[in-house]
Amino acid sequence: MIAFWQNLGKSTIERLASIGRATSLLLGALFNVPNIKKGTPLLIKQLYSVGFLSLIIVIVSGLFIGMVLALQGYTVLQGYGAEGSLGPLVALSLLRELGPVVTALLFAGRAGSALTAEIGLMKATEQLSSLEMMAIDPLKRIVAPRFWAGMISMPLLALIFSAVGILGAHLVGVNWLGVDTGSFWSIMQAEVSFEKDILNGIIKTVVFAFLITWIALYRGYDCIPTSEGISSATTKTVVQSSLAVLGFDFVLTAIMFSS
Amino acid sequence: MSQNIVEIKDVTFTRGDRVIYKNMSFNVPKGKITAIMGPSGIGKTTMLRLIGGQLKPDSGDILFEQQSIPKMSRKILYQARKKMSMLFQSGALFTDMTVFDNVAFPIREHTSLNEELIRIIVLLKLELVGLRGAKNLMPSELSGGMARRAALARSIALDPDLIMYDEPFAGQDPISMGVLVKLIKSLNNVLNISSLIVTHDVTEVMSIADHVVIIADKGVIGEGSPQDMLKHESPLVQQFLQGLSDGPVPFHFEAKDYSKDLLSEQSEGDYQ
C-alpha cells in the first residue's frame, strides 16, 4: 500500500516537473525573439521546412476530403431536392471543423514529429550543449524560430486545406454530378459568415498550432538522448498533440458554436 | 595575479543518490596542458560541464579567471563562455552546415566582422588543423578524425583562453591520434592558451601534458607533472597508469562466490 502511494507521489512530482520544464521552454521561446538581422533567415528556413514542405500532404488531403464530402453530401441532399446547398455544406464543414482539425493532425504527423526528431538528435549529438558552450542560447537559436514558424505556417496551411477542399467539392459536385455552379457559389457566399465561420476557424488553427509546436519542441528538447529516447519522444509528440487537438477542438466548438 | 586559469575548490557533486565528487580540489595552470585522467564512469566529462557552468556543484566553488562560475548570472556566464571552448567527444558539428560555415558560426554570432574578414579567419583556422581543402564538405562527408579536427577549428575560432577536450583520442586510428596529439600541443604553444584534456589514453596524453590530475574514488588521488605521477606511491595511480587488470580497482563486477555460483541451482532472475 505504501509502495502505491510512493509511486503515485513520484509520478505526480515527475509530471509537475515536466509541466514546469515545458512552461520554461515556452517562455524561453516566446521572450527570446532573435533580432531581425539574424532571426529572419532562421525563421525563413524553418517556414520552408515546417510549412512549405507540408504543403503537398495538405493540398492532396484537402482535395480528396473536399471531393469525398461533395460525394457524400450530394447523395443525402439529393434525397430532399436540396443539392443546391452542397456549396455551404462543404464550406461550413471545412472552414469550421475539418480544415483546422485535419490540417492539425497532418501537421502533427508531418512537421511535429520532424521537429521532435530533429531537436532530439541535436541533443544526442551534443549540438545543443555545444551551442550553450559557445555562449549561444539554444532557446533563442533553435527553439524560437521553430516555434514561430509553426505558429505562422499552420493557420495558413489550414486555410489552403479548406480552399483546396472547396475546389475539390466543386470538381465533383458541379463538374461531375451536375450541381448548378451559380447556386453552389452564391448559396455558399450567403451562408458562410466571415466572423462566425472563417475567423473562428482561424482561431482554432492558431490554438492547434500553439499546442502542436509546443508539444513537439518540448518533447525533442526534453528527450532522453538515445535512439530509444528519440523514438519514444517522437511517438509522444504525435499521440499527445493529436489528442490535445481533438480535446481542444471540442472545447472551442462548444464555446464558439453552441448557442 | 593567479597562475591558474581554473581552480576547483572543495567541490561536491551528486547525481540522484550517487556521489560523483566529494570535496574535490585541483587547479588548471594558465598556459599549460592539463590532463584529467581516471577510470571510466568516474565523472570526468561531468567535470568539464561543471567548469563550463552547464551543471552546478552541490557545494564548493569553481573559479574561472578568479570568477566563480556557479555564482554567475546567465548573462555573465555567457560572457565567460566566450573565453572558453569545448571540443565534444562527438565533435558536435552542425550537420546542416558546411565545414566552413561551422567554423564561421561562432564568429558570425559573436562579432560584427564583415564576410571577407570572416573568410580569412576561417581559412587560417582550417589551415591550422589541415582542413582548408575540406571547407566545402558537409560533416556527413568527413571521417571521424576529420570531424574532430573541424570541430577543433571551430573551438579555436574566437581565440579562447581555455580549450576543454572531452576524450579527444577516443575511437581514433593511430594516424589521426598522432595528428591530434601534435595539434593540441602546437595549438597550445602557438595560440598561448590553456588546455584541459579529459581522457584515459595514458600514453598519448602523458607525452604532451604539463600537469596531470588523476581522479578516482570521488576525489583527486594524484596531481603533478607526468614524471611525478609515474613515481607516485599510490597503488591506484600505478594500476591506472600501467593498465593493470587487478589492483585496488577490481576487474570483476561485484558478485557472489564464483564456485558457489557455478554449483548452485538456477538462481532467481537468471535465464529470463
PDB file of C-alpha atoms in Angstrom, chain B residues 1-9 26-32 50-52 61-70 72 76-85 158-164 191-196:
ATOM      1  CA  MET B   1      47.707  37.554 -10.462  1.00  0.00           C
ATOM      2  CA  SER B   2      46.810  33.890 -10.171  1.00  0.00           C
ATOM      3  CA  GLN B   3      48.827  31.321 -12.101  1.00  0.00           C
ATOM      4  CA  ASN B   4      45.704  29.192 -12.523  1.00  0.00           C
ATOM      5  CA  ILE B   5      43.014  29.692 -15.116  1.00  0.00           C
ATOM      6  CA  VAL B   6      40.639  27.306 -13.347  1.00  0.00           C
ATOM      7  CA  GLU B   7      40.516  26.468  -9.651  1.00  0.00           C
ATOM      8  CA  ILE B   8      38.302  23.709  -8.303  1.00  0.00           C
ATOM      9  CA  LYS B   9      37.713  24.236  -4.587  1.00  0.00           C
ATOM     10  CA  PHE B  26      42.634  20.856  -8.023  1.00  0.00           C
ATOM     11  CA  ASN B  27      43.978  23.609 -10.268  1.00  0.00           C
ATOM     12  CA  VAL B  28      44.399  24.071 -14.002  1.00  0.00           C
ATOM     13  CA  PRO B  29      47.546  26.179 -14.570  1.00  0.00           C
ATOM     14  CA  LYS B  30      47.470  29.004 -17.104  1.00  0.00           C
ATOM     15  CA  GLY B  31      49.173  28.403 -20.459  1.00  0.00           C
ATOM     16  CA  LYS B  32      49.784  24.716 -19.758  1.00  0.00           C
ATOM     17  CA  LEU B  50      30.846  21.914 -14.178  1.00  0.00           C
ATOM     18  CA  ILE B  51      33.650  24.175 -15.384  1.00  0.00           C
ATOM     19  CA  GLY B  52      31.513  25.247 -18.352  1.00  0.00           C
ATOM     20  CA  ASP B  61      33.368  26.675  -5.816  1.00  0.00           C
ATOM     21  CA  ILE B  62      34.759  26.672  -9.350  1.00  0.00           C
ATOM     22  CA  LEU B  63      36.806  29.709 -10.317  1.00  0.00           C
ATOM     23  CA  PHE B  64      37.494  30.655 -13.925  1.00  0.00           C
ATOM     24  CA  GLU B  65      39.953  33.536 -14.137  1.00  0.00           C
ATOM     25  CA  GLN B  66      39.213  34.165 -10.440  1.00  0.00           C
ATOM     26  CA  GLN B  67      35.447  34.470 -11.007  1.00  0.00           C
ATOM     27  CA  SER B  68      33.016  31.981  -9.513  1.00  0.00           C
ATOM     28  CA  ILE B  69      31.244  30.058 -12.283  1.00  0.00           C
ATOM     29  CA  PRO B  70      28.331  28.711 -10.143  1.00  0.00           C
ATOM     30  CA  MET B  72      27.465  33.875 -12.209  1.00  0.00           C
ATOM     31  CA  ILE B  76      27.875  36.904 -17.137  1.00  0.00           C
ATOM     32  CA  LEU B  77      28.231  33.140 -17.600  1.00  0.00           C
ATOM     33  CA  TYR B  78      27.688  33.603 -21.350  1.00  0.00           C
ATOM     34  CA  GLN B  79      30.380  36.307 -21.331  1.00  0.00           C
ATOM     35  CA  ALA B  80      32.759  33.894 -19.569  1.00  0.00           C
ATOM     36  CA  ARG B  81      31.923  31.116 -22.046  1.00  0.00           C
ATOM     37  CA  LYS B  82      33.150  33.312 -24.891  1.00  0.00           C
ATOM     38  CA  LYS B  83      36.609  32.928 -23.333  1.00  0.00           C
ATOM     39  CA  MET B  84      36.413  29.134 -23.122  1.00  0.00           C
ATOM     40  CA  SER B  85      35.543  26.493 -25.643  1.00  0.00           C
ATOM     41  CA  LEU B 158      37.214  33.035 -31.281  1.00  0.00           C
ATOM     42  CA  ASP B 159      40.721  32.570 -29.817  1.00  0.00           C
ATOM     43  CA  PRO B 160      39.597  31.327 -26.391  1.00  0.00           C
ATOM     44  CA  ASP B 161      41.745  31.409 -23.253  1.00  0.00           C
ATOM     45  CA  LEU B 162      40.856  27.830 -22.341  1.00  0.00           C
ATOM     46  CA  ILE B 163      40.033  24.820 -24.502  1.00  0.00           C
ATOM     47  CA  MET B 164      38.478  21.768 -22.888  1.00  0.00           C
ATOM     48  CA  LEU B 191      47.955  30.435 -29.554  1.00  0.00           C
ATOM     49  CA  ASN B 192      49.270  30.646 -25.979  1.00  0.00           C
ATOM     50  CA  ILE B 193      46.115  29.149 -24.498  1.00  0.00           C
ATOM     51  CA  SER B 194      45.414  26.759 -21.646  1.00  0.00           C
ATOM     52  CA  SER B 195      44.258  23.252 -22.454  1.00  0.00           C
ATOM     53  CA  LEU B 196      42.313  20.826 -20.302  1.00  0.00           C
TER      54      LEU B 196
END
